[in-house]
Each structure stands twice: as C-alpha cells, then as structure tokens.
XYZ file of C-alpha atoms in Angstrom:
671
model
C 34.249 239.235 40.445
C 34.019 236.279 42.835
C 31.078 235.900 45.191
C 29.666 239.401 44.715
C 27.622 239.683 41.520
C 26.021 243.061 42.136
C 26.976 246.588 41.153
C 29.661 248.436 43.140
C 27.629 251.604 42.840
C 24.657 249.848 44.391
C 26.831 248.604 47.272
C 28.114 252.146 47.920
C 24.531 253.469 47.894
C 23.480 250.864 50.450
C 26.520 251.732 52.590
C 25.593 255.430 52.437
C 22.036 254.582 53.458
C 23.231 252.508 56.410
C 21.744 249.357 54.873
C 24.989 247.405 54.394
C 26.009 245.035 57.195
C 29.623 244.664 58.251
C 29.703 241.081 57.003
C 28.387 242.169 53.609
C 30.976 244.970 53.479
C 33.836 242.549 54.146
C 32.481 239.953 51.697
C 32.029 242.469 48.870
C 35.434 244.037 49.519
C 37.161 240.649 49.418
C 35.402 239.762 46.155
C 36.390 243.007 44.452
C 39.984 243.444 45.644
C 41.480 241.763 42.607
C 39.479 243.751 40.030
C 38.491 247.122 41.483
C 40.653 248.196 44.414
C 39.665 251.820 43.942
C 36.036 250.852 44.247
C 36.759 248.938 47.447
C 38.415 252.023 48.988
C 35.383 254.153 48.033
C 33.054 251.524 49.518
C 34.878 251.628 52.842
C 34.847 255.438 52.712
C 31.081 255.462 52.317
C 30.501 252.976 55.108
C 32.730 254.879 57.549
C 31.183 258.248 56.608
C 27.574 257.146 57.098
C 27.848 254.681 59.991
C 29.445 256.742 62.750
C 27.336 255.131 65.442
C 27.840 251.537 64.333
C 29.052 249.384 67.253
C 31.599 247.604 65.019
C 32.928 250.716 63.306
C 36.306 250.265 65.054
C 36.680 246.841 63.396
C 35.715 248.279 59.998
C 38.294 251.027 60.446
C 40.900 248.411 61.350
C 40.174 246.463 58.136
C 40.181 249.719 56.162
C 43.540 250.708 57.665
C 44.993 247.308 56.759
C 43.755 247.690 53.179
C 45.230 251.183 52.898
C 48.541 249.941 54.331
C 48.708 247.240 51.649
C 48.148 249.981 49.056
C 50.975 252.017 50.609
C 48.489 254.793 51.457
C 50.151 255.258 54.809
C 48.777 258.607 56.007
C 45.106 257.654 55.605
C 45.918 254.201 57.013
C 47.325 255.833 60.160
C 44.166 257.959 60.493
C 41.990 254.846 60.201
C 43.890 253.007 62.932
C 43.961 256.094 65.147
C 40.206 256.461 64.863
C 39.694 252.751 65.553
C 41.640 253.126 68.808
C 39.724 256.266 69.743
C 36.525 254.238 69.455
C 37.888 251.146 71.219
C 41.152 251.683 73.161
C 41.189 247.979 74.107
C 41.311 246.761 70.493
C 44.905 245.572 70.719
C 45.683 244.616 67.075
C 45.218 248.268 66.065
C 48.154 249.324 68.264
C 50.404 246.828 66.501
C 49.352 247.823 62.982
C 49.438 251.550 63.753
C 52.988 251.142 65.047
C 53.995 249.438 61.802
C 52.534 252.312 59.773
C 54.339 254.898 61.915
C 57.567 252.965 61.391
C 57.119 252.971 57.619
C 56.397 256.700 57.784
C 59.765 257.150 59.474
C 58.412 257.965 62.932
C 60.136 255.197 64.861
C 59.560 256.812 68.258
C 55.791 256.951 67.683
C 55.869 253.314 66.557
C 57.577 252.187 69.743
C 55.108 254.210 71.838
C 52.195 252.376 70.199
C 53.689 248.981 70.931
C 54.581 250.055 74.440
C 51.008 251.276 74.997
C 49.619 247.793 74.464
C 51.786 246.376 77.249
C 49.973 248.571 79.777
C 46.475 247.669 78.582
C 46.524 243.940 79.244
C 45.668 243.523 82.922
C 44.720 239.872 82.482
C 47.118 237.696 80.540
C 44.831 235.223 78.839
C 45.723 233.408 75.631
C 44.767 236.193 73.225
C 46.383 238.899 75.335
C 49.656 236.990 75.541
C 49.728 236.792 71.755
C 49.109 240.538 71.455
C 51.634 241.349 74.158
C 54.431 239.233 72.674
C 53.680 240.582 69.211
C 53.960 244.162 70.471
C 57.162 243.443 72.376
C 58.733 241.707 69.400
C 57.866 244.629 67.130
C 59.481 247.015 69.602
C 62.585 244.840 69.773
C 62.889 244.667 65.998
C 62.905 248.470 65.694
C 65.235 248.923 68.666
C 67.682 246.393 67.239
C 67.636 248.109 63.838
C 68.608 251.356 65.592
C 71.455 249.532 67.416
C 69.917 249.910 70.879
C 71.017 246.481 72.049
C 70.460 246.965 75.767
C 66.837 248.024 75.226
C 66.394 245.252 72.658
C 67.554 242.647 75.145
C 65.246 243.944 77.872
C 62.165 243.872 75.637
C 62.958 240.421 74.230
C 63.421 238.984 77.708
C 59.947 240.241 78.617
C 58.570 238.545 75.513
C 60.323 235.261 76.300
C 59.017 235.237 79.861
C 55.494 235.361 78.412
C 56.212 232.635 75.860
C 59.595 230.912 76.276
C 59.041 228.682 73.238
C 59.429 231.529 70.735
C 62.407 230.898 68.489
C 63.078 234.258 66.857
C 63.161 236.280 70.114
C 65.547 233.684 71.587
C 67.861 234.062 68.587
C 67.867 237.838 68.786
C 68.311 238.145 72.549
C 71.436 235.962 72.336
C 72.782 237.974 69.400
C 72.156 241.206 71.324
C 74.106 239.911 74.324
C 76.967 238.841 72.077
C 77.188 242.292 70.491
C 77.249 243.882 73.968
C 79.944 241.465 75.239
C 77.484 240.671 78.031
C 78.705 237.500 79.765
C 77.471 234.871 80.343
C 75.951 234.852 76.871
C 73.143 232.515 77.891
C 71.242 234.123 80.739
C 68.121 232.093 81.629
C 64.986 233.721 83.015
C 62.273 232.297 85.244
C 60.471 230.686 82.291
C 63.001 230.974 79.461
C 65.349 228.195 80.555
C 68.902 227.494 79.387
C 67.510 224.670 77.236
C 64.998 227.005 75.569
C 67.772 229.429 74.687
C 70.342 226.833 73.621
C 67.781 225.163 71.368
C 66.786 228.543 69.929
C 70.247 230.039 69.258
C 70.827 230.805 65.576
C 73.423 228.863 63.528
C 75.396 232.086 63.006
C 75.428 232.984 66.719
C 76.532 229.519 67.791
C 79.722 229.938 65.749
C 80.692 232.758 68.101
C 79.425 230.945 71.190
C 81.212 227.604 71.257
C 83.755 225.553 69.316
C 81.588 222.441 69.304
C 81.122 221.171 65.718
C 78.829 218.286 66.720
C 76.503 220.742 68.461
C 76.732 223.123 65.485
C 75.707 220.379 63.070
C 72.737 219.398 65.236
C 71.728 223.038 65.726
C 71.842 223.755 61.966
C 69.667 220.705 61.323
C 67.203 221.835 63.998
C 67.114 225.397 62.645
C 66.469 224.086 59.149
C 63.641 221.895 60.426
C 61.944 224.549 62.584
C 62.771 227.921 61.021
C 63.026 227.013 57.351
C 60.472 224.239 57.503
C 58.471 222.727 54.697
C 58.508 224.693 51.439
C 55.360 226.519 50.373
C 55.225 225.014 46.874
C 55.880 221.686 45.210
C 59.433 220.390 45.186
C 61.004 220.296 41.729
C 61.699 216.602 41.202
C 62.955 216.638 37.603
C 65.290 219.211 36.120
C 64.535 218.876 32.438
C 66.417 221.955 31.248
C 69.500 221.210 33.351
C 69.758 217.633 32.143
C 69.788 218.481 28.434
C 73.186 217.934 26.872
C 74.751 221.119 25.523
C 76.787 221.067 22.311
C 79.514 223.249 23.842
C 79.726 221.110 27.010
C 79.588 224.163 29.291
C 78.183 223.780 32.808
C 75.582 226.322 33.878
C 76.566 227.655 37.316
C 74.235 229.810 39.399
C 75.444 231.964 42.287
C 72.631 232.778 44.725
C 73.464 235.683 47.033
C 72.077 238.794 48.721
C 75.589 240.210 49.054
C 76.733 240.989 45.504
C 77.124 244.612 46.556
C 79.015 246.731 49.137
C 79.415 243.899 51.644
C 82.213 241.688 52.953
C 81.174 238.888 50.574
C 80.840 241.377 47.732
C 84.462 242.437 48.281
C 85.774 238.859 48.554
C 84.059 237.610 45.380
C 84.757 240.742 43.353
C 87.045 239.029 40.813
C 85.493 235.560 40.827
C 82.765 235.862 38.198
C 84.979 237.675 35.703
C 87.776 235.101 36.025
C 85.591 232.117 35.114
C 86.564 230.412 31.863
C 83.539 230.914 29.589
C 84.572 227.942 27.465
C 83.865 225.727 30.483
C 81.055 227.439 32.404
C 78.191 229.861 31.924
C 77.608 232.136 34.918
C 74.184 233.152 36.219
C 73.832 235.409 39.253
C 70.617 235.366 41.278
C 70.487 238.416 43.517
C 68.206 238.468 46.567
C 69.460 241.494 48.513
C 68.556 245.098 49.147
C 68.133 247.594 46.320
C 71.649 248.527 45.209
C 71.260 250.237 41.836
C 73.711 253.008 42.752
C 76.306 250.663 44.235
C 79.355 250.360 41.911
C 80.208 246.926 43.300
C 76.692 245.713 42.531
C 76.964 247.091 39.002
C 80.277 245.255 38.627
C 78.530 241.934 39.351
C 75.819 242.749 36.833
C 78.480 243.277 34.167
C 80.534 240.172 35.049
C 77.579 237.760 34.932
C 76.427 236.133 31.706
C 72.923 236.476 33.121
C 72.039 238.592 36.162
C 68.580 237.999 37.623
C 67.188 240.040 40.513
C 64.842 237.681 42.363
C 64.367 239.929 45.398
C 60.748 240.648 44.502
C 59.922 237.068 43.485
C 58.297 234.610 45.864
C 60.169 231.360 46.479
C 58.104 229.274 44.055
C 58.501 231.771 41.208
C 62.225 232.197 41.831
C 62.812 228.438 42.048
C 60.962 227.878 38.799
C 63.016 230.623 37.123
C 66.272 228.973 38.212
C 65.065 225.570 37.025
C 63.869 226.982 33.685
C 67.283 228.615 33.205
C 68.740 225.119 33.291
C 71.080 225.748 36.209
C 73.020 222.561 36.849
C 74.965 223.620 39.953
C 73.514 226.271 42.259
C 75.988 227.784 44.726
C 74.393 229.099 47.921
C 76.545 232.077 48.945
C 74.291 232.991 51.886
C 73.462 229.971 53.978
C 71.928 230.956 57.309
C 72.696 234.663 57.006
C 70.487 237.722 56.579
C 68.359 237.717 53.407
C 69.338 234.140 52.533
C 66.666 232.271 50.541
C 66.783 228.831 52.133
C 63.063 228.207 51.554
C 63.741 228.688 47.860
C 66.535 226.099 48.031
C 64.164 223.696 49.796
C 62.258 223.519 46.485
C 65.387 221.989 44.860
C 65.684 224.478 41.955
C 68.862 222.790 40.664
C 70.092 219.180 40.606
C 73.224 220.039 42.649
C 73.326 222.597 45.474
C 76.629 223.772 47.005
C 77.307 225.581 50.299
C 80.213 228.025 49.847
C 81.625 231.167 51.458
C 78.564 232.940 52.878
C 77.961 230.768 55.941
C 80.960 229.356 57.841
C 79.666 225.903 58.673
C 77.421 223.031 57.761
C 73.831 223.670 56.705
C 72.437 220.453 58.195
C 69.823 220.513 55.424
C 68.527 217.680 53.242
C 69.230 219.604 50.024
C 72.784 221.014 50.301
C 74.902 218.316 48.694
C 78.417 219.771 48.960
C 80.380 222.173 51.136
C 83.549 223.798 49.765
C 86.448 224.121 52.210
C 90.152 223.283 52.253
C 92.454 220.844 54.024
C 92.965 223.078 57.051
C 89.379 224.186 57.597
C 87.950 220.655 57.394
C 90.580 217.967 57.982
C 89.507 214.451 56.919
C 88.741 213.354 60.492
C 86.311 216.286 60.887
C 84.112 215.410 57.906
C 81.697 213.633 60.257
C 80.546 217.025 61.559
C 79.198 218.060 58.133
C 75.983 216.872 56.498
C 77.382 217.775 53.071
C 80.140 216.005 51.154
C 83.357 218.005 51.615
C 85.149 219.313 48.524
C 88.405 221.213 48.897
C 90.376 224.036 47.323
C 93.944 225.032 48.144
C 92.379 227.854 50.186
C 88.630 228.209 50.286
C 88.400 232.040 50.440
C 88.722 234.228 47.321
C 90.164 237.709 47.580
C 89.887 240.934 45.659
C 93.316 241.998 44.474
C 91.793 245.167 43.016
C 90.599 246.546 46.344
C 90.971 250.272 46.861
C 93.125 251.664 49.674
C 92.823 255.348 50.566
C 96.022 257.234 49.642
C 95.945 259.214 52.889
C 97.731 257.137 55.530
C 96.883 258.264 59.086
C 99.407 258.506 61.903
C 98.972 256.923 65.304
C 98.276 260.356 66.757
C 95.402 260.813 64.290
C 93.620 257.697 65.552
C 94.406 258.081 69.262
C 97.125 255.445 69.558
C 100.260 255.988 71.676
C 103.231 256.593 69.417
C 105.711 254.094 70.852
C 103.437 251.433 72.370
C 103.171 247.905 71.033
C 99.721 247.868 69.392
C 97.739 244.652 69.310
C 94.610 245.029 67.202
C 91.461 243.100 66.397
C 88.915 244.505 63.974
C 86.450 241.633 64.278
C 82.912 242.511 65.344
C 82.340 242.674 69.100
C 79.924 239.723 68.843
C 82.981 237.517 68.272
C 84.671 238.515 71.537
C 83.986 235.849 74.150
C 84.979 235.969 77.813
C 87.622 233.291 77.166
C 89.196 235.298 74.325
C 89.146 238.511 76.334
C 90.756 236.819 79.347
C 93.612 235.756 77.072
C 93.989 239.259 75.702
C 94.118 240.701 79.212
C 96.901 238.283 80.137
C 98.826 239.260 77.005
C 98.553 242.972 77.808
C 99.600 242.385 81.407
C 102.706 240.506 80.281
C 103.696 243.140 77.695
C 104.028 246.401 79.670
C 102.742 249.514 77.943
C 101.032 247.614 75.148
C 97.500 248.531 74.033
C 94.600 246.717 72.412
C 92.966 248.454 69.442
C 89.420 247.205 68.784
C 86.764 248.080 66.243
C 83.985 250.091 67.842
C 80.666 248.407 68.488
C 77.607 249.168 70.573
C 78.331 251.748 73.281
C 77.551 249.247 76.012
C 80.113 246.798 74.619
C 82.806 249.447 75.200
C 81.662 249.923 78.793
C 81.405 246.190 79.440
C 84.868 245.422 78.071
C 86.567 248.249 79.938
C 84.752 247.398 83.179
C 85.703 243.739 82.867
C 89.353 244.635 82.157
C 89.453 246.859 85.222
C 88.007 244.059 87.351
C 90.983 241.939 86.249
C 93.494 244.616 87.231
C 94.107 246.081 83.766
C 93.999 249.829 83.151
C 90.920 250.268 80.894
C 92.650 253.107 79.036
C 94.829 250.463 77.413
C 91.784 249.418 75.382
C 91.220 251.837 72.483
C 88.280 251.754 70.059
C 88.573 252.582 66.362
C 85.684 254.358 64.674
C 84.035 252.575 61.766
C 85.202 253.942 58.406
C 84.605 253.242 54.737
C 86.585 250.248 53.520
C 89.384 252.186 51.713
C 90.076 254.328 54.792
C 89.726 251.354 57.118
C 92.379 249.458 55.141
C 94.696 252.475 55.173
C 94.974 252.483 58.971
C 95.809 248.761 59.379
C 99.610 249.240 59.236
C 99.453 251.309 62.439
C 99.034 248.009 64.324
C 101.933 245.703 65.151
C 100.032 242.419 65.426
C 96.441 241.350 64.764
C 95.064 239.084 67.523
C 92.328 236.762 66.303
C 89.169 235.839 68.208
C 87.965 232.325 68.843
C 85.813 230.317 68.225
C 84.568 232.653 65.453
C 87.754 233.988 63.983
C 88.629 236.644 61.442
C 87.670 235.912 57.852
C 87.539 239.010 55.620
C 89.212 241.002 58.402
C 92.124 238.562 58.383
C 92.723 238.791 54.649
C 92.439 242.599 54.899
C 95.142 242.657 57.580
C 97.427 240.345 55.627
C 96.918 242.346 52.417
C 98.018 245.461 54.310
C 101.120 243.701 55.665
C 99.954 243.172 59.268
C 100.801 239.726 60.729
C 97.850 237.809 62.216
C 98.113 235.449 65.188
C 95.268 232.945 65.375
C 94.098 230.047 67.532
C 92.566 227.319 65.366
C 89.798 225.274 66.922
C 87.723 222.376 65.600
C 84.768 224.034 63.856
C 84.676 225.706 60.451
C 84.511 229.312 61.712
C 87.319 228.565 64.189
C 89.701 227.366 61.454
C 89.200 229.817 58.572
C 91.718 232.322 59.898
C 94.318 229.572 60.269
C 93.769 228.628 56.633
C 94.240 232.222 55.490
C 97.379 232.811 57.570
C 98.943 229.566 56.316
C 97.994 230.415 52.723
C 99.701 233.791 53.110
C 102.968 232.064 54.065
C 102.966 232.489 57.876
C 102.137 229.002 59.226
C 104.116 229.661 62.428
C 101.427 232.187 63.463
C 98.748 229.480 63.622
C 98.483 228.062 67.147
C 96.326 225.175 68.310
C 96.146 225.588 72.086
C 95.134 228.575 74.235
C 98.463 228.501 76.108
C 100.521 228.571 72.892
C 98.398 231.449 71.581
C 99.022 233.598 74.661
C 102.724 232.788 74.938
C 103.305 233.430 71.240
C 101.506 236.800 71.417
C 103.618 237.803 74.415
C 106.861 236.719 72.742
C 106.037 238.767 69.639
C 105.205 241.740 71.845
C 108.839 241.716 72.900
C 110.293 241.000 69.451
C 109.598 243.726 66.899
C 112.426 242.435 64.716
C 110.577 239.172 64.147
C 107.406 241.060 63.310
C 109.284 243.127 60.751
C 110.482 239.888 59.207
C 106.867 238.708 58.952
C 105.826 242.019 57.414
C 108.583 241.717 54.826
C 107.488 238.160 54.015
C 103.882 239.272 53.509
C 105.013 242.057 51.211
C 107.258 239.763 49.183
C 104.644 236.987 48.872
C 101.559 239.072 48.255
C 101.508 238.610 44.475
C 102.398 234.912 44.538
C 100.935 233.325 47.690
C 97.945 230.977 47.574
C 95.715 233.343 49.568
C 95.706 236.030 46.892
C 95.847 233.769 43.822
C 92.190 234.239 42.944
C 92.696 233.045 39.364
C 93.894 229.652 40.635
C 90.985 229.435 43.056
C 88.521 230.003 40.207
C 90.217 227.373 38.028
C 90.065 224.904 40.904
C 86.394 225.735 41.520
C 85.667 224.902 37.898
C 87.380 221.537 38.429
C 85.146 220.890 41.440
C 82.062 221.835 39.446
C 83.023 219.456 36.647
C 83.429 216.547 39.099
C 80.166 217.387 40.859
C 78.262 217.387 37.583
C 79.911 214.179 36.400
C 78.968 212.497 39.681
C 75.378 213.639 39.257
C 75.178 212.338 35.692
C 76.533 208.969 36.846
C 74.155 208.671 39.813
C 76.719 209.458 42.518
C 75.315 212.703 43.911
C 75.920 212.629 47.690
C 72.931 212.700 50.021
C 73.207 214.571 53.355
C 73.613 212.477 56.487
C 71.117 213.716 59.111
C 71.203 210.683 61.401
C 70.480 211.097 65.142
C 70.796 214.884 65.099
C 67.888 215.485 67.471
C 69.743 213.362 70.027
C 73.034 215.195 69.426
C 71.225 218.487 70.046
C 69.711 217.151 73.250
C 73.098 215.948 74.503
C 74.906 219.193 73.558
C 72.555 221.234 75.737
C 73.647 219.384 78.878
C 76.981 221.238 78.805
C 77.406 224.777 80.205
C 79.396 226.362 77.382
C 79.673 229.683 79.231
C 81.397 228.034 82.188
C 83.678 225.495 80.454
C 85.252 226.308 77.088
C 84.821 223.321 74.786
C 87.836 224.399 72.719
C 90.050 223.854 75.762
C 88.864 220.226 76.189
C 91.755 218.131 74.883
C 89.835 214.891 74.207
C 86.837 216.323 72.386
C 85.635 213.008 70.954
C 85.994 211.362 74.358
C 83.972 214.221 75.860
C 81.176 213.518 73.396
C 81.336 209.725 73.602
C 80.938 209.851 77.373
C 77.820 211.999 77.058
C 76.394 209.794 74.317
C 77.071 206.657 76.362
C 75.001 208.063 79.240
C 72.204 208.913 76.822
C 72.436 205.436 75.224
C 72.155 203.730 78.618
C 68.877 205.544 79.216
C 67.436 205.231 75.709
C 69.468 203.233 73.160
C 70.581 205.135 70.061
C 70.385 203.820 66.501
C 73.694 203.206 64.767
C 75.392 206.197 63.148
C 78.869 206.715 61.765
C 79.818 209.897 63.636
C 80.723 209.558 67.279
C 78.445 206.750 68.306
C 78.849 203.118 67.317
C 76.009 200.950 68.600
C-alpha cells in the first residue's frame, strides 16, 4: 500500500470528522491509487462533504476532478472543477482541465469558453500566468483546428506565440493553418514571434509545401528530430538477439509500422503490397498505431494479409519497442515518418537492427536511426543523395498502387458538378495547403492565355476559397473561372476525374496519390519537378505511366506546355489513349514487380547488416545549415526558380565560414 499503512475506513472517518489535513489526504490517496481506487474516490467524497469551509477546498476539488477524469467519470469530474472555480475563480488550472472535460463530453463550445475565460482573468502577466495563458490558448487552438476553423486557429495561436515565441508546436500549427487557407506570405512574423522563430519551428511536412530547398529540409528534419522527438523515455535496445538468430528457412522478418493501414491515402496505395510478398522469402508483421478502425474493410484487409498483425496503439513506446524486438523483426519499415500518429519515439529505441524510411513521409528523416530511404532514380538522382541522411535505395518507381481500387459506376456529367460543358478544364485535386503563391501565379497566367478555360480545385477551408478568388481577381482574372469540387468518398471522387482535360500539379509539394488516381482514370498530368523529394514524386509517377513529355523542369516550360495543351485537345486525346493502353503493363501500376524489387532491397540490406556494412546516417553540420537556410526569404524569392542552387548555397556557406569556420563535410561545403 505504499507510505500509508493505516485503514482506509479510519481515514474516511477522520475526513468526515474534519481531522484529516489536505496533505494527509493527498498522501493517502497517492498511496492507495494502485490498490483501491474506489476507496480513494470515497475518501475524497468524505473530505469534500465534511470540509465545506476549508480554505483549500478548491485545491482538493481540483485534485478530485483530475482523479475522476483519469477514471473517465466525466460528469462528476466536471462538477468538481466547476465547484473549485466557484470557490476560487482565479484558480487558473481548473479552467484548463474543465475545458478538457467538456471537450471529452462533446461540448466543444463550452470547452472553448472555459479556455477563453482564463485569458480575461490574467491582468498581470507574470511567469505562472503566461504559462496558464499559453496553455489555454493552445487548447482553444487545438479544438478550433480539429473543427476546421483555420482563421480562428491562426488568431489564437498568434496570441500564444506573442506571449512565448519559443513554443514549437504552436509555430508548426500556425504555419499549417496559413497554408491551408492559402494565406500569403506563409511566414508572417509578429512583434515577438520573429521570422527565425517560425522558420526554425516549421514542421518537416509543412516545409515540403513551403520551399523546394532540400538542404534546408534535411537540416529542419534533423532539428525537429532533436527537439520534438528528443531522447527516448526508455533504454535503447543495443542487441537484437531474436533478430540475429539464423532461421532454417532463410526468411527475413519484415515489420511494417504504420498508423494508416485503413481508409487513408497510404492504406489505398499499399493495399496489394502485403498480400503480394513471397512468403518463401519474407515473413510479414504489421504494427498498427492508428485510430480504432475495426469496422473499416481496408483495415480488415491488412489484418488478413499480414502473417502477424499487432495493434500497438495502446502500448507505450518501451512496451511496443520490446514487442517488436521480441518478435525478431530484422527490417522495420517506417511508413509514417513525420506524419500524424507516427511513432518516432518508439523508433528512437532501435527496436530492429535495420530501419527503413518508405512511402509515408516524402523526404529525409534526418534521424540517427533511419538507415535507408527507398526512392527511385527520378526522385533522388545520384547527385542529390547528399541531401539525405539515409542511404538511398531505389526501385523502378517508389510508389505502389492498388489495381483493385473501386470506382463508382455512376459517372457524373459536367453539368452535375458545375463545370461548363465546352470549356477546357484544368484540374488539381491536391490539398489547398500545397498551393503556393508561385504555383497560383502560374495557373493564373495559364488561364489568361487559354480563353474560356477554368480551374477545377478540390474544396478546402472556406477562407481558402475566398483568398484564392480574391487573389485571382486582383490579377485581372474572373474569379468565377475557379470552381471548387466538393469532397466525396474515394469511389465517387475517382469517377469524376475524366471530366477534366488536364491535371495541373502543384510545386514544391506535388501530387502523389492524387497523381496516380488521375493517371489510373486516364487524365494526363502535367508536373514541374523540383529538387526535393516531394517536388519530384509526381514526375516519377508520370514517367512511370509512360508520359515523360509531361514532366517539365522549369517554371517557364511548365506554363508554356500547359497553354499549348489547352489549345490542342487532339494531343490530349492521344495521351489519354496511351494511358488506357499502358495501364495494365506500365511500371507505375506493376505492383507485383515493385514488391519483388522491395524483397531484393530487403535481402541486400540484411546481408549488409550481417557483414557489418549497415549505413550510419550523416548528420554533420546540420545546425549550421539550418541557421544559413533561415537567412533567405522563401516567400519573396522562390528557391525552385534559382538556376544555380548549389552556387546559391555555397555563397551563403562561404559567408558563414568567414565569420565562424565550419568543420569539413561532404555535402556543399569543402573546408
């Protein structure tokens, strides 16, 4: 029972008699939590009932409310917090916790009101009050963002950052909110939250849509891993006994770690992969870390196609890492990276001898424990390997595809979706967060040079629609020529693709799943390949589908090509016919070959490990690269349009070296 050796009944009697001090109450409760939680609740009940005049009753009620929240007794927890605030309206933590309880009860509006209330009760911003204020603001922003209120989210987060500009998570989310709204410039400094604060705090996923600067992206991923992932909570696994045991059948144990083996873009892409693996060569374990998906048919498909399916969502990182190690996983494939619900802190414990970055995150991890990244010759050319901390391994085309995808039989007409019948329809169904000012300027020029054409975009936040139309009008384009498509289920979304004439890709974060969807449905895709991973995926897919002439490498070529095709429907019909003819034979949709090639990569990776040749990530000088990258205004000057990218970087590094000499590294700086 811990420190308390007495009888719980005796403690309740003393509480009822008013003889139990607050410190004794807390001490006894802490000692008994593990063995008699019901008794602890009764003890608090007795204290609260018989100590109405106690000067610290509000604090007792706060502790009681926290205990009840942990027990998921939300209604009585709310009453405890409400009473605590009635006794002491200036007890700020109770507002925060009461808001969380209201949120869990489904009353989001009441939750936001609680967090908003605290912002009006802090007349003097001392250290403690700043903490409470930022905590309340961040809670409000989290709920507002979940309800897709991006404008309100941005406003609240900016208030939080002005109080404490060094916060990393609010900086990440305010940038993401501006990207979703197509609010330009993306980086908007405040009085205290400087450009450097925001550029250092941007998330690795957001930077892919912000700038085509692979050196900056590498440094930012390293920094994010250092600050946001940090040191693991448990001991690193230094010896993988089960993995290193020779198996009589010679099979390699592969683990796929993902939160997206369900109704999700990744879930659709990987749909055939696990089932196509050759079980004479590999044994497939799936480690799922996503939301509850028991009724999701795609999730059930992954359960069936895995030799072992392990749901680690409820496991802490140490327990999950030990489970993976005990399963003898030799190669663990991280199919999340720096995306929602990824388990990077688990990977920091090194649960497998070899860890691979593939498919989920379009870029380098910049971590000390991801050994390989899987790409292809187009996505990472040999001279770009220096921008990746991992060793690069290549497939013919890095992205798998589901050839069994369902397309709704009902095919809509243009009239059904609000498109003009005879207009040339350019479309882009990428998320609005991928639309930069530079991309949109190019689209406006294309529309202006192709009279009567329209641009069909996937709907996003309401404010993004307003911002895009307002910007177009400011450039002399009729905003009615921009049409938004409602979001639909995947089968119905696919069915409407053929209504478009040409898909226009975004840059620097191009179409990935959306590109392969368009090509599968016979819609040609025009892309502008940049230098970074996310900026080159679409080019890889288009080439692998047999349309290399639709991959451009300069902004001017992209615009001119789009305009030429807008005047040449015959050529587009030729492309459509080629897509139709090649669909069953082209590299892009040959998932069986991709899986065979993956197995070849796995075999080489494991052989290298057994012979002491496992690659170690190169993280040299990345703090300096991050520092140098932040000296450029990426909103004002598009890095992708800089012809001599390496010269651009070498000049900046030379200035930095003159001030404080840099150690030797093999990327851009030779000292």
